[in-house]
Coordinates of N, CA and C in Angstrom, one line a residue:
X105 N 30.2 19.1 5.8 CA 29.7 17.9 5.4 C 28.3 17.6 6.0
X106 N 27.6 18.6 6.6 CA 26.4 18.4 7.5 C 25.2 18.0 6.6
X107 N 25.9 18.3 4.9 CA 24.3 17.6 4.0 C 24.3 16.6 3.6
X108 N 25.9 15.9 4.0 CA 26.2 14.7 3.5 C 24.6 13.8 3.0
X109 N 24.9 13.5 4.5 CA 23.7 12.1 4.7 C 22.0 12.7 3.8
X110 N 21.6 13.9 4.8 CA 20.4 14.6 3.4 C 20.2 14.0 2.4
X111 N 21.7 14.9 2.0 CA 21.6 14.4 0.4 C 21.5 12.9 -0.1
X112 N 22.2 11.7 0.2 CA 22.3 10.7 0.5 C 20.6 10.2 0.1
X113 N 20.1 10.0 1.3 CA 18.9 10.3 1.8 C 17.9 10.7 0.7
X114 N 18.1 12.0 0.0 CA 17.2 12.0 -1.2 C 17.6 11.4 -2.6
X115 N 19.0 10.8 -2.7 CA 19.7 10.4 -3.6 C 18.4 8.7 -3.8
X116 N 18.5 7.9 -2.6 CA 18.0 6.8 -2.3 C 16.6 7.2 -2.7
X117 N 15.8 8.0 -2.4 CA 14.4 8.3 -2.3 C 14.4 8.4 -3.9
X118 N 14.8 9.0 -4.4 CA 14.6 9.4 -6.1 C 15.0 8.1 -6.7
X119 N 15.8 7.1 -6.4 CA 15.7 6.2 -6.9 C 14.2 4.8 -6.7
X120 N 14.4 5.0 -5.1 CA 13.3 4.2 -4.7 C 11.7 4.4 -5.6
X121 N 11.3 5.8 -5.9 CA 10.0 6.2 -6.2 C 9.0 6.7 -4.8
X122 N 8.3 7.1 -5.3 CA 7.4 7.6 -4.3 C 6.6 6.1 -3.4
X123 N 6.3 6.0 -1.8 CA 5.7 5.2 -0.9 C 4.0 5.6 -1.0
X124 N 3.5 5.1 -1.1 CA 1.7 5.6 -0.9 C 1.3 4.8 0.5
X125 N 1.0 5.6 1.8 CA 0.3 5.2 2.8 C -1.0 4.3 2.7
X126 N -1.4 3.5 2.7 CA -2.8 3.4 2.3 C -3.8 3.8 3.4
X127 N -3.3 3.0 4.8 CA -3.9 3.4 6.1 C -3.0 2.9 6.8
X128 N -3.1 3.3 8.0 CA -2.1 3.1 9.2 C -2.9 2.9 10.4
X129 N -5.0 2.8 10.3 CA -5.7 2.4 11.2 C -5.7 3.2 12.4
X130 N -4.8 4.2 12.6 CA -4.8 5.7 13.4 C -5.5 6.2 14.0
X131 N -6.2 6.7 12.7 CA -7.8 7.5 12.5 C -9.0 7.0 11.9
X132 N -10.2 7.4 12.4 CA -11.1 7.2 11.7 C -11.9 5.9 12.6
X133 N -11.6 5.4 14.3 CA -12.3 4.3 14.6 C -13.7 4.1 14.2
X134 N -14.2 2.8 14.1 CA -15.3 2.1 14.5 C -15.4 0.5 14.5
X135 N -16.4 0.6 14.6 CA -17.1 -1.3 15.3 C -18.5 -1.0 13.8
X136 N -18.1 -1.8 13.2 CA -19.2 -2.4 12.0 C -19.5 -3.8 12.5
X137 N -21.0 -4.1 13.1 CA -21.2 -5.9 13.2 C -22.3 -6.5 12.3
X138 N -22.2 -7.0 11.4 CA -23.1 -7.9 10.4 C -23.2 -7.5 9.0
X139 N -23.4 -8.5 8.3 CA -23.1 -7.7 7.1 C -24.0 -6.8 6.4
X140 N -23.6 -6.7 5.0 CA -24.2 -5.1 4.6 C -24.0 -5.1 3.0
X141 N -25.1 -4.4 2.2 CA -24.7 -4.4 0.9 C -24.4 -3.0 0.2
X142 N -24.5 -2.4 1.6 CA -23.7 -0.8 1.0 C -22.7 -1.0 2.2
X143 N -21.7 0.4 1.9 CA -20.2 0.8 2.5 C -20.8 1.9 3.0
X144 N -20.0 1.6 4.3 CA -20.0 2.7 5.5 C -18.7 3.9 5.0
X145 N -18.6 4.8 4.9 CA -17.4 5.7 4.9 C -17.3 6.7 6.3
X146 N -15.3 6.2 6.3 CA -14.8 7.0 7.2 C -13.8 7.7 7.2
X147 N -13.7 8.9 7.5 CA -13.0 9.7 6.5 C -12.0 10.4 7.9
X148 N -10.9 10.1 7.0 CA -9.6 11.5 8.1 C -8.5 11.8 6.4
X149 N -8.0 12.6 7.1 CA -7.0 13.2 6.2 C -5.7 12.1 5.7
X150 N -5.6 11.2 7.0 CA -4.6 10.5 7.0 C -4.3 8.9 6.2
X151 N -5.6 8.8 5.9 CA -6.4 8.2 5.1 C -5.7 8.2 3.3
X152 N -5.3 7.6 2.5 CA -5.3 8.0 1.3 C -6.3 7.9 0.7
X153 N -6.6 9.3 -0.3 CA -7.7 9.5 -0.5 C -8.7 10.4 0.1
X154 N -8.4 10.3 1.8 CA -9.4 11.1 2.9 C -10.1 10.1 3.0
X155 N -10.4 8.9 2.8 CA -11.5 8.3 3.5 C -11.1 6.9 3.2
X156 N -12.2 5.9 3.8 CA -12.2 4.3 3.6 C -13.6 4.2 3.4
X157 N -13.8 3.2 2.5 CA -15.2 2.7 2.9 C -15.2 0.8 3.2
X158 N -16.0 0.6 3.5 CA -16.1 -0.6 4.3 C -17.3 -1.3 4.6
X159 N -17.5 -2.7 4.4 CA -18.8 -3.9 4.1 C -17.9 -4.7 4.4
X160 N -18.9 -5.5 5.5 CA -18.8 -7.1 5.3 C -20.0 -8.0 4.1
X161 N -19.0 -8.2 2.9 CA -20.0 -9.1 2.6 C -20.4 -10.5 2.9
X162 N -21.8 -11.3 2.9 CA -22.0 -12.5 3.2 C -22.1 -13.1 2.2
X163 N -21.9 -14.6 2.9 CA -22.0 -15.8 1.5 C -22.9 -16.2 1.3
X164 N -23.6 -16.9 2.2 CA -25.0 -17.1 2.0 C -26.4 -16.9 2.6
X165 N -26.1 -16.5 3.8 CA -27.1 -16.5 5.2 C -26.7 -14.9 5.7
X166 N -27.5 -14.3 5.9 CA -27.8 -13.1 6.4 C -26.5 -13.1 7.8
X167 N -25.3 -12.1 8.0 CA -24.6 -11.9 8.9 C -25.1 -11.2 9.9
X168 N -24.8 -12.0 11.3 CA -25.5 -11.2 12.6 C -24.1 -11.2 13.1
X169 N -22.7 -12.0 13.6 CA -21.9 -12.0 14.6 C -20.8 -11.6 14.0
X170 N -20.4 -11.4 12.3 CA -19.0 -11.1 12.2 C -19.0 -9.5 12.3
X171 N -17.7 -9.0 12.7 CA -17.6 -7.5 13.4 C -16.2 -7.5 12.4
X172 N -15.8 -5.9 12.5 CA -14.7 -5.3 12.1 C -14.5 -3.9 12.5
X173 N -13.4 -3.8 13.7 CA -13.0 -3.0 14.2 C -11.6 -2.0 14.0
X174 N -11.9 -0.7 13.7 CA -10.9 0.2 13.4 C -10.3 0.6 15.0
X175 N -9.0 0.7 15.6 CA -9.2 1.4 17.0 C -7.5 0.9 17.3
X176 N -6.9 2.1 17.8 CA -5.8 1.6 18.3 C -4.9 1.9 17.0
X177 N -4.7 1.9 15.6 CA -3.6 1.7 15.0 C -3.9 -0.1 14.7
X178 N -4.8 -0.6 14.9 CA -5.7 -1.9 14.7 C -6.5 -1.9 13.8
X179 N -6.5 -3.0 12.5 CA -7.6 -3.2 11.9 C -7.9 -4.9 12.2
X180 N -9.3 -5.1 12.5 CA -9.6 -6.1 13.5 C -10.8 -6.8 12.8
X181 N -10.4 -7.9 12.0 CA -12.0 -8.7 11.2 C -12.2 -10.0 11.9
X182 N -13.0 -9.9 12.7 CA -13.4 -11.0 13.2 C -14.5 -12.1 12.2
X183 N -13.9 -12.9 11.9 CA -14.8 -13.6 10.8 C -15.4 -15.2 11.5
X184 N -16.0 -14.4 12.1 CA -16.9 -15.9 12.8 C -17.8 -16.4 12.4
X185 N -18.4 -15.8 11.1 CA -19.0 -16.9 9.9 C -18.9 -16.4 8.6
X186 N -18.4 -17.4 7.9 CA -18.1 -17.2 6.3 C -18.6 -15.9 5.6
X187 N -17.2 -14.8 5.8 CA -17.7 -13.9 5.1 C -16.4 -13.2 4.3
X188 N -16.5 -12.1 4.2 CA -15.3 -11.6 3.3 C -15.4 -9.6 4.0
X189 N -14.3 -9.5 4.4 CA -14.2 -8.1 4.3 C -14.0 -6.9 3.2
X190 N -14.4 -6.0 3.2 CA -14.2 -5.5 1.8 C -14.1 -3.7 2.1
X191 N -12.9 -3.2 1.8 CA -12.4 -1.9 2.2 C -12.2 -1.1 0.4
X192 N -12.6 0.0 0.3 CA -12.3 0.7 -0.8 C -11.7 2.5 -0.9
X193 N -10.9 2.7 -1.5 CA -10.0 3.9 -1.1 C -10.0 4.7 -2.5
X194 N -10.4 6.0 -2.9 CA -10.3 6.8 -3.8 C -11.9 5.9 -4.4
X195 N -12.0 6.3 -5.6 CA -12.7 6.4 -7.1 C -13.0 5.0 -7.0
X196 N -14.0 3.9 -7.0 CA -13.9 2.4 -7.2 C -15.3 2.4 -7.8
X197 N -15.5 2.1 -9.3 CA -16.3 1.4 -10.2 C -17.1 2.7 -10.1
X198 N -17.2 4.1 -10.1 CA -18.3 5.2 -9.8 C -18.1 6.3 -10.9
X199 N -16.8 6.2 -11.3 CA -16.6 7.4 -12.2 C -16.2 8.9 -11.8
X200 N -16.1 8.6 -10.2 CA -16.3 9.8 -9.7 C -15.0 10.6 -9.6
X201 N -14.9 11.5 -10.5 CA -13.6 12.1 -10.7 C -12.9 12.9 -9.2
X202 N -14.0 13.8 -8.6 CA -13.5 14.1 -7.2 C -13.1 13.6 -6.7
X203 N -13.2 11.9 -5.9 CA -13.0 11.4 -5.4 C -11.6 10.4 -5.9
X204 N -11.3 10.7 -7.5 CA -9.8 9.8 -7.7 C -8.7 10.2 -6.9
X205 N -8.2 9.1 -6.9 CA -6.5 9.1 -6.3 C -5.9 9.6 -7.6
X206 N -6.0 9.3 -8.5 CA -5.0 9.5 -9.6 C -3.4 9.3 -9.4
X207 N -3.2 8.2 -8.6 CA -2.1 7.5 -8.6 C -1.5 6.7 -10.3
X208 N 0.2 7.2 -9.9 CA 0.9 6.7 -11.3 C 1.7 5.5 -10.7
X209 N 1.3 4.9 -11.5 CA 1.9 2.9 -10.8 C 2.1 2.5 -12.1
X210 N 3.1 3.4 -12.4 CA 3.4 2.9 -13.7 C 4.6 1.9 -13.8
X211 N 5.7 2.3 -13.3 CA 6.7 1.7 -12.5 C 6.3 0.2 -11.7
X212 N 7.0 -0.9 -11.6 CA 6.4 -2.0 -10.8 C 6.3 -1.0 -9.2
X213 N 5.2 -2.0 -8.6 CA 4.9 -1.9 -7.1 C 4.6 -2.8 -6.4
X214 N 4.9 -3.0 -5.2 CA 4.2 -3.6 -4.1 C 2.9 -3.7 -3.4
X215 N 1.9 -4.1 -3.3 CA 1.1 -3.8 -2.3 C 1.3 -4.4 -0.8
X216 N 2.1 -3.5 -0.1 CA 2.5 -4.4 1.7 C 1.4 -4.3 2.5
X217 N 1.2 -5.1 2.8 CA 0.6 -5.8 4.3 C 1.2 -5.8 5.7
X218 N 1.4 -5.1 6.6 CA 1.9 -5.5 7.9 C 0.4 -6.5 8.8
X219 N 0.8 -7.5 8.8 CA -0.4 -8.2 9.9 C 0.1 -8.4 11.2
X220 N -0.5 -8.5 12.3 CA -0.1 -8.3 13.5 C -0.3 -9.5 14.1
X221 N -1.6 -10.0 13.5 CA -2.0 -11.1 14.5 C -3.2 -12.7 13.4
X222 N -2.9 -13.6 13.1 CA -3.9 -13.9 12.7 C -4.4 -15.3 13.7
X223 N -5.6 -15.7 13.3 CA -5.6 -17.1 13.8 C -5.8 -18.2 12.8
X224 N -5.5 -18.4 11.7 CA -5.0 -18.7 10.8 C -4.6 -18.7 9.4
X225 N -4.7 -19.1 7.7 CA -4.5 -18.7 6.9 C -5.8 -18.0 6.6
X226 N -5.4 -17.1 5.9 CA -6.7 -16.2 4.9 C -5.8 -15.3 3.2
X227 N -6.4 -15.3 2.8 CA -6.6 -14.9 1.3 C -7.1 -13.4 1.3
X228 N -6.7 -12.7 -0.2 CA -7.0 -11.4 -0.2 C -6.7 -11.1 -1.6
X229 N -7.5 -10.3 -2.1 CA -7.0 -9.3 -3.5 C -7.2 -7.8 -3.0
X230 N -6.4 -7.4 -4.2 CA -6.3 -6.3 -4.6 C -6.8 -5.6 -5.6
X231 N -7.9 -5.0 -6.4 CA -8.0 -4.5 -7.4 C -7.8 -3.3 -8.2
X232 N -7.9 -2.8 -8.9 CA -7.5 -1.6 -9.1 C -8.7 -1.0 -10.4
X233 N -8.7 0.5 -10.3 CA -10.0 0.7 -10.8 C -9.4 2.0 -11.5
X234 N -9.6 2.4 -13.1 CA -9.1 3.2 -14.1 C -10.2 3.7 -15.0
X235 N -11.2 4.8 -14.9 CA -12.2 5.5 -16.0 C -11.8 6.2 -16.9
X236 N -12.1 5.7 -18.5 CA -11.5 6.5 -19.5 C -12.7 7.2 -19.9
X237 N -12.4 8.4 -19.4 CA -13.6 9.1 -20.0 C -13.9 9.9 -21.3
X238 N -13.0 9.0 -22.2 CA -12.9 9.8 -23.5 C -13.9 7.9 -24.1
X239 N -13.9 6.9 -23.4 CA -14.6 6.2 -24.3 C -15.5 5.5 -23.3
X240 N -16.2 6.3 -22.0 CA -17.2 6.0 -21.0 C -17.0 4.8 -20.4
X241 N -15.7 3.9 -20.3 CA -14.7 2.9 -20.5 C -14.9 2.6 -18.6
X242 N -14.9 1.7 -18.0 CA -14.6 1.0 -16.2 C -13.9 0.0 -16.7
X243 N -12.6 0.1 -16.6 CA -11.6 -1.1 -16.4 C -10.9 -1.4 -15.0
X244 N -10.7 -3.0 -15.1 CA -10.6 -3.3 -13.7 C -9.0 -4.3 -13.5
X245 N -8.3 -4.5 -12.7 CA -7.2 -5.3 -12.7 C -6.6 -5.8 -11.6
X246 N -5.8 -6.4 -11.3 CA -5.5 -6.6 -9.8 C -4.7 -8.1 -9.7
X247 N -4.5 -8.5 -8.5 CA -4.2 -9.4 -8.1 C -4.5 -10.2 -6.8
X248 N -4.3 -11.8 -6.3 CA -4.6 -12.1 -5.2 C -3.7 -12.6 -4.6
X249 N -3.8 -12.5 -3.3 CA -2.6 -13.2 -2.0 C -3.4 -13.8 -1.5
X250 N -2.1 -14.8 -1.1 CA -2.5 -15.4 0.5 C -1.5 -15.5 2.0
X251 N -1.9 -15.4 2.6 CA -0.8 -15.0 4.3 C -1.5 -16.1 5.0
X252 N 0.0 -16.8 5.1 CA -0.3 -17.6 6.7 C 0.3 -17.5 7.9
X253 N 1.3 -16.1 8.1 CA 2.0 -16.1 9.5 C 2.0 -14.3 9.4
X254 N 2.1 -14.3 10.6 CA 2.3 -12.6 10.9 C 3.7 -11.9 10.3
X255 N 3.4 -10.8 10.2 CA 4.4 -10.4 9.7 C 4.6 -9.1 8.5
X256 N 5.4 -8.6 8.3 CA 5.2 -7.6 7.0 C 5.4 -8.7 5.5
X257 N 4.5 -8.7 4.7 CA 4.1 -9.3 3.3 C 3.9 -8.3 1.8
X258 N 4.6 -8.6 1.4 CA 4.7 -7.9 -0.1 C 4.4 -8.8 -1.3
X259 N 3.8 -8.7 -2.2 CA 3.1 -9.0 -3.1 C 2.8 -7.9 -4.5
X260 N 3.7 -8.3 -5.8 CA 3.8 -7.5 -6.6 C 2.8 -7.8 -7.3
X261 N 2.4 -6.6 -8.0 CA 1.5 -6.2 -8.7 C 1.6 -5.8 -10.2
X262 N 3.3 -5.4 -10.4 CA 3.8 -5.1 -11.7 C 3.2 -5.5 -12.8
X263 N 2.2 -6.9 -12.8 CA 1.5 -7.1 -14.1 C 0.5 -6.8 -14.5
X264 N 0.1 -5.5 -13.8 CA -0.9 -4.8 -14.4 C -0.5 -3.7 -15.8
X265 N 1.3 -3.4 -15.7 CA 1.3 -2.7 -16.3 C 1.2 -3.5 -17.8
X266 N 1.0 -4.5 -17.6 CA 1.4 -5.4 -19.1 C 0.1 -6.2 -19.2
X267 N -0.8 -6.1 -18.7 CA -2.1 -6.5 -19.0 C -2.9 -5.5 -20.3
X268 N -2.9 -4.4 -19.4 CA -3.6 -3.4 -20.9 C -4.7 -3.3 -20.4
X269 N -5.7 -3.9 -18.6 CA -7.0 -3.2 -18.9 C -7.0 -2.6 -18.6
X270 N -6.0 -1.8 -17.5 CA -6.3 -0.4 -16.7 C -5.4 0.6 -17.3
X271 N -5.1 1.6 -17.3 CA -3.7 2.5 -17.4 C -3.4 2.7 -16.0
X272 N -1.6 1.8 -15.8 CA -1.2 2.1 -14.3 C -0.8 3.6 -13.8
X273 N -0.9 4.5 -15.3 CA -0.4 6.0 -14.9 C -1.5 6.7 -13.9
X274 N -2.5 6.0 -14.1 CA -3.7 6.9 -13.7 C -4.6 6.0 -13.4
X275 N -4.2 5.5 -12.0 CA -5.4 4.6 -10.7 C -6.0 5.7 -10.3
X276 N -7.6 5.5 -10.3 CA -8.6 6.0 -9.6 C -8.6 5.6 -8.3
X277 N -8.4 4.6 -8.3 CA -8.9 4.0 -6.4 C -8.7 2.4 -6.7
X278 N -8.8 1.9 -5.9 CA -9.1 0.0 -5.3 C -9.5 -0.4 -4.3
X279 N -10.3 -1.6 -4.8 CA -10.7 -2.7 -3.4 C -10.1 -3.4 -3.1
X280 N -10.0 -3.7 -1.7 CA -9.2 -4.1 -1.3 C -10.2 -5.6 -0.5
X281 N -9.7 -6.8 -0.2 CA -10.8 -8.1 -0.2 C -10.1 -8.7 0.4
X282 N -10.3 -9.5 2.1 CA -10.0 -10.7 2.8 C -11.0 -11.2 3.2
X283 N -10.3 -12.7 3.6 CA -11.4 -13.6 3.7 C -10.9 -14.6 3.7
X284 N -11.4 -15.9 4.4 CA -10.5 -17.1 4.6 C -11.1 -17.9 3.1
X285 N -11.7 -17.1 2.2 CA -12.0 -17.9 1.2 C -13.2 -18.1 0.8
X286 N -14.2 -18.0 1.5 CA -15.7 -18.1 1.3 C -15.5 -19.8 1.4
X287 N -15.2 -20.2 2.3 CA -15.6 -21.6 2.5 C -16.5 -22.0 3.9
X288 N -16.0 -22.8 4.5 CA -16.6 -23.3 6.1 C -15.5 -22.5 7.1
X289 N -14.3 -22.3 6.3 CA -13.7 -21.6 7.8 C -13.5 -20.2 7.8
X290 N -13.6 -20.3 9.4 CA -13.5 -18.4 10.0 C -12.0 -18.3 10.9
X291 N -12.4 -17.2 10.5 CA -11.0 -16.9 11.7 C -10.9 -15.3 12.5
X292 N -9.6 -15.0 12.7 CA -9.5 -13.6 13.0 C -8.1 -13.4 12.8
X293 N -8.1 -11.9 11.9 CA -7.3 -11.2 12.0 C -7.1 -10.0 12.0
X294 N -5.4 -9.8 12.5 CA -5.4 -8.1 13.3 C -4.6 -7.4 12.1
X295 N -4.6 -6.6 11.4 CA -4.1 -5.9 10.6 C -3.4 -4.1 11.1
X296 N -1.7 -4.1 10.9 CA -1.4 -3.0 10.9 C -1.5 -2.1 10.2
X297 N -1.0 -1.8 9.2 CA -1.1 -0.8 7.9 C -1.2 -1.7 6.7
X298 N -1.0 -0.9 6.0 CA -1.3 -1.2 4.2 C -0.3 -0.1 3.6
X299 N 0.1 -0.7 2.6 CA 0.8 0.5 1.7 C 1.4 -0.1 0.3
X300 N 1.9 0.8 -1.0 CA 1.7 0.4 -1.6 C 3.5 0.9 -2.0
X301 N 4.1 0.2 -2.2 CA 5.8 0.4 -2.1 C 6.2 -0.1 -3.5
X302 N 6.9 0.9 -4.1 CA 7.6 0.8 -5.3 C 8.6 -0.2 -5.2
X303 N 9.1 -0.5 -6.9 CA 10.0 -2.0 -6.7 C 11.1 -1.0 -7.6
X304 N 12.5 -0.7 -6.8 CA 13.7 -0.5 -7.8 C 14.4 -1.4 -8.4
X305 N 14.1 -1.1 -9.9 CA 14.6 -2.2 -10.8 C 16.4 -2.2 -10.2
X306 N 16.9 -3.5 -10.9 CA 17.9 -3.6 -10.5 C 18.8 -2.8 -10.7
X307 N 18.7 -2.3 -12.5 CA 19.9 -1.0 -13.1 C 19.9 -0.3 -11.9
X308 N 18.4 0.3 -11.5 CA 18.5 1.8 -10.2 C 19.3 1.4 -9.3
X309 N 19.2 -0.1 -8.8 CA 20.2 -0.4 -7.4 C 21.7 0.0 -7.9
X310 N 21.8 -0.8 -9.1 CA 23.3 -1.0 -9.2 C 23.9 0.9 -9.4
X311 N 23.0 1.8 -10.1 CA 23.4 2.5 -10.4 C 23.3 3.8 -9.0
X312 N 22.1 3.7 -7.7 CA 22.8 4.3 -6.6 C 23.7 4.0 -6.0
X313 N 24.1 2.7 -5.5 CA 25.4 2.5 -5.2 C 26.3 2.8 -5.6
X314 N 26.8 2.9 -7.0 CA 28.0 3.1 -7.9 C 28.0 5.0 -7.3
X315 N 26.7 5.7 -7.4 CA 26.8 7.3 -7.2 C 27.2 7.1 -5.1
X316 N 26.1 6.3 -4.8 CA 27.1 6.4 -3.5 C 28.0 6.1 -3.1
X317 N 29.4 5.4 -3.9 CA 30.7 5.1 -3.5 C 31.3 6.3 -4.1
X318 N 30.5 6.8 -5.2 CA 31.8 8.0 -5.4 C 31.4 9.4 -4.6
X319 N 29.9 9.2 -4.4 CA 30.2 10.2 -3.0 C 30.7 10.6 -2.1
X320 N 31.4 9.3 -1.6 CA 31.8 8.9 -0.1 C 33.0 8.9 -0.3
X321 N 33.8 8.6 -1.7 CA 34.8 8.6 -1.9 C 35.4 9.8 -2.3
X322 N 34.5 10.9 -3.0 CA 34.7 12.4 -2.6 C 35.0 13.4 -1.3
X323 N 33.8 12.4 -0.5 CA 34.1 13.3 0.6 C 35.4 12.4 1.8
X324 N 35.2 11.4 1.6 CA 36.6 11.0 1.9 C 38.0 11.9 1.5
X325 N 38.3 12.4 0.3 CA 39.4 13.0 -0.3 C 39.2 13.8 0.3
X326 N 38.2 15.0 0.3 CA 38.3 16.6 1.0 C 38.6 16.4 2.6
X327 N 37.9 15.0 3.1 CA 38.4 15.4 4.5 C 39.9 15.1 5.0
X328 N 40.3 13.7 4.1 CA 41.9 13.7 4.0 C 42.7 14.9 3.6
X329 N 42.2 15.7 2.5 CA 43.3 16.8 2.4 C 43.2 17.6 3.2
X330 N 41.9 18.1 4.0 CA 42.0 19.3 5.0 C 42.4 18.9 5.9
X331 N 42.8 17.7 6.3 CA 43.1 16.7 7.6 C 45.3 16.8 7.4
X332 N 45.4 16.9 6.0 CA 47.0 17.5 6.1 C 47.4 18.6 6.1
X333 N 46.2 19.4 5.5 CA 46.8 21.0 5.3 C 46.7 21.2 6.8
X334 N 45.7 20.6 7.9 CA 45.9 21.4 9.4 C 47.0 20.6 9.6
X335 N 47.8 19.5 9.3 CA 48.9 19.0 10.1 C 50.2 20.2 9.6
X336 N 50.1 20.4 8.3 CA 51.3 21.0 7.8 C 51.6 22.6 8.5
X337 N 50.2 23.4 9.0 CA 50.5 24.3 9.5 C 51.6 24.5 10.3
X338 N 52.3 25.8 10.7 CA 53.1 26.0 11.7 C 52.4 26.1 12.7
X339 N 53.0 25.7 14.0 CA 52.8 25.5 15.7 C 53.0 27.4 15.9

């Protein structure tokens, strides 16, 4: 019974759907201070996609003091005047087939947030970026959050498949956008990872459990009967 659990294990996983890392803040440090109208790229393997790119945009006055630091397994936006951070992963508005994720989000999903630390509420979207290059076509889609306490945050996204601008079979890439809103207030926040987590519809719950009780209840039976055939042996 040593594959019991294994198996088990991939039983759960094939229902669940595949996890997408987005970043885990690992790899790839730096200190960006002020803002910018092009993206810096930083590239590791561990990265989805291989890389990030990254701008502070401003709202209305030229940024000299807001920073955003990669370091530690830390993503760190210090927004000490009205600005917006803005991070992009795979293919975003460029066409650039090399560079797609070609993620299938066809299935509902999550986009999670682990935050570590904030100093107060801030706002964020997600968007998602799809080139049909049979009709030279940039379609765009997404959603917005808002977080006001630390903590791991999920936020479904499942209505893109029922919109119709993008095809969720085939994501090129997305932006990703915080910011306390583009108003008067700033703040700071510490960001853990990102990732993008499948949602198992209910049928899949009800229908692994139903396979995991008669697994267990299989191997329940084999180990009771080998458990009397050693009693019945002669001494």
């Amino acid at each position: 019974m040593k594959g019991a659990l294994p198996l088990l294990a991939a039983l759960v996983l094939s229902v669940q759907g595949q996890v997408f890392l987005i970043d885990d803040f690992e790899a790839a440090p730096f200190t960006l201070t002020g803002g910018s109208t092009t993206f810096q790229t930083y590239s590791d393997p561990s990265i989805l996609g291989g890389f990030r790119q990254v701008r502070m945009a401003e709202q209305e006055t030229p940024l000299e003091n807001v920073n955003t630091t990669v370091a530690d397994g830390l993503l760190t936006f210090n927004e000490v005047e009205p600005s917006a951070l803005v991070m992009r992963y795979g293919s975003y508005s460029d066409a650039n087939n090399s560079t797609a994720l070609h993620l299938d989000l066809s299935q509902p999903y999550n986009f999670t947030i682990d935050v570590d630390s904030l100093s107060g509420p801030f706002a964020g979207s997600i968007d998602f970026y799809h080139y049909n290059s049979g009709t030279a076509g940039h379609f765009y889609d997404g959603i917005s959050f808002n977080i006001n306490a630390p903590g791991i945050h999920s936020f479904s996204f499942n209505e893109i498949n029922e919109v119709g601008w993008v095809d969720a079979s085939d994501i090129w890439g997305f932006q990703i956008s915080i910011a306390t809103g583009f108003g008067e207030n700033t703040g700071t926040y510490s960001i853990n990872n990102m990732s993008l987590t499948p949602i198992p519809e209910p049928g899949l719950y009800a229908a692994a459990s139903a396979i995991a009780l008669i697994f267990f209840a299989v191997i329940r039976r084999i180990t009771s009967r080998s458990n009397r055939t050693h009693r019945s042996q002669p001494v």
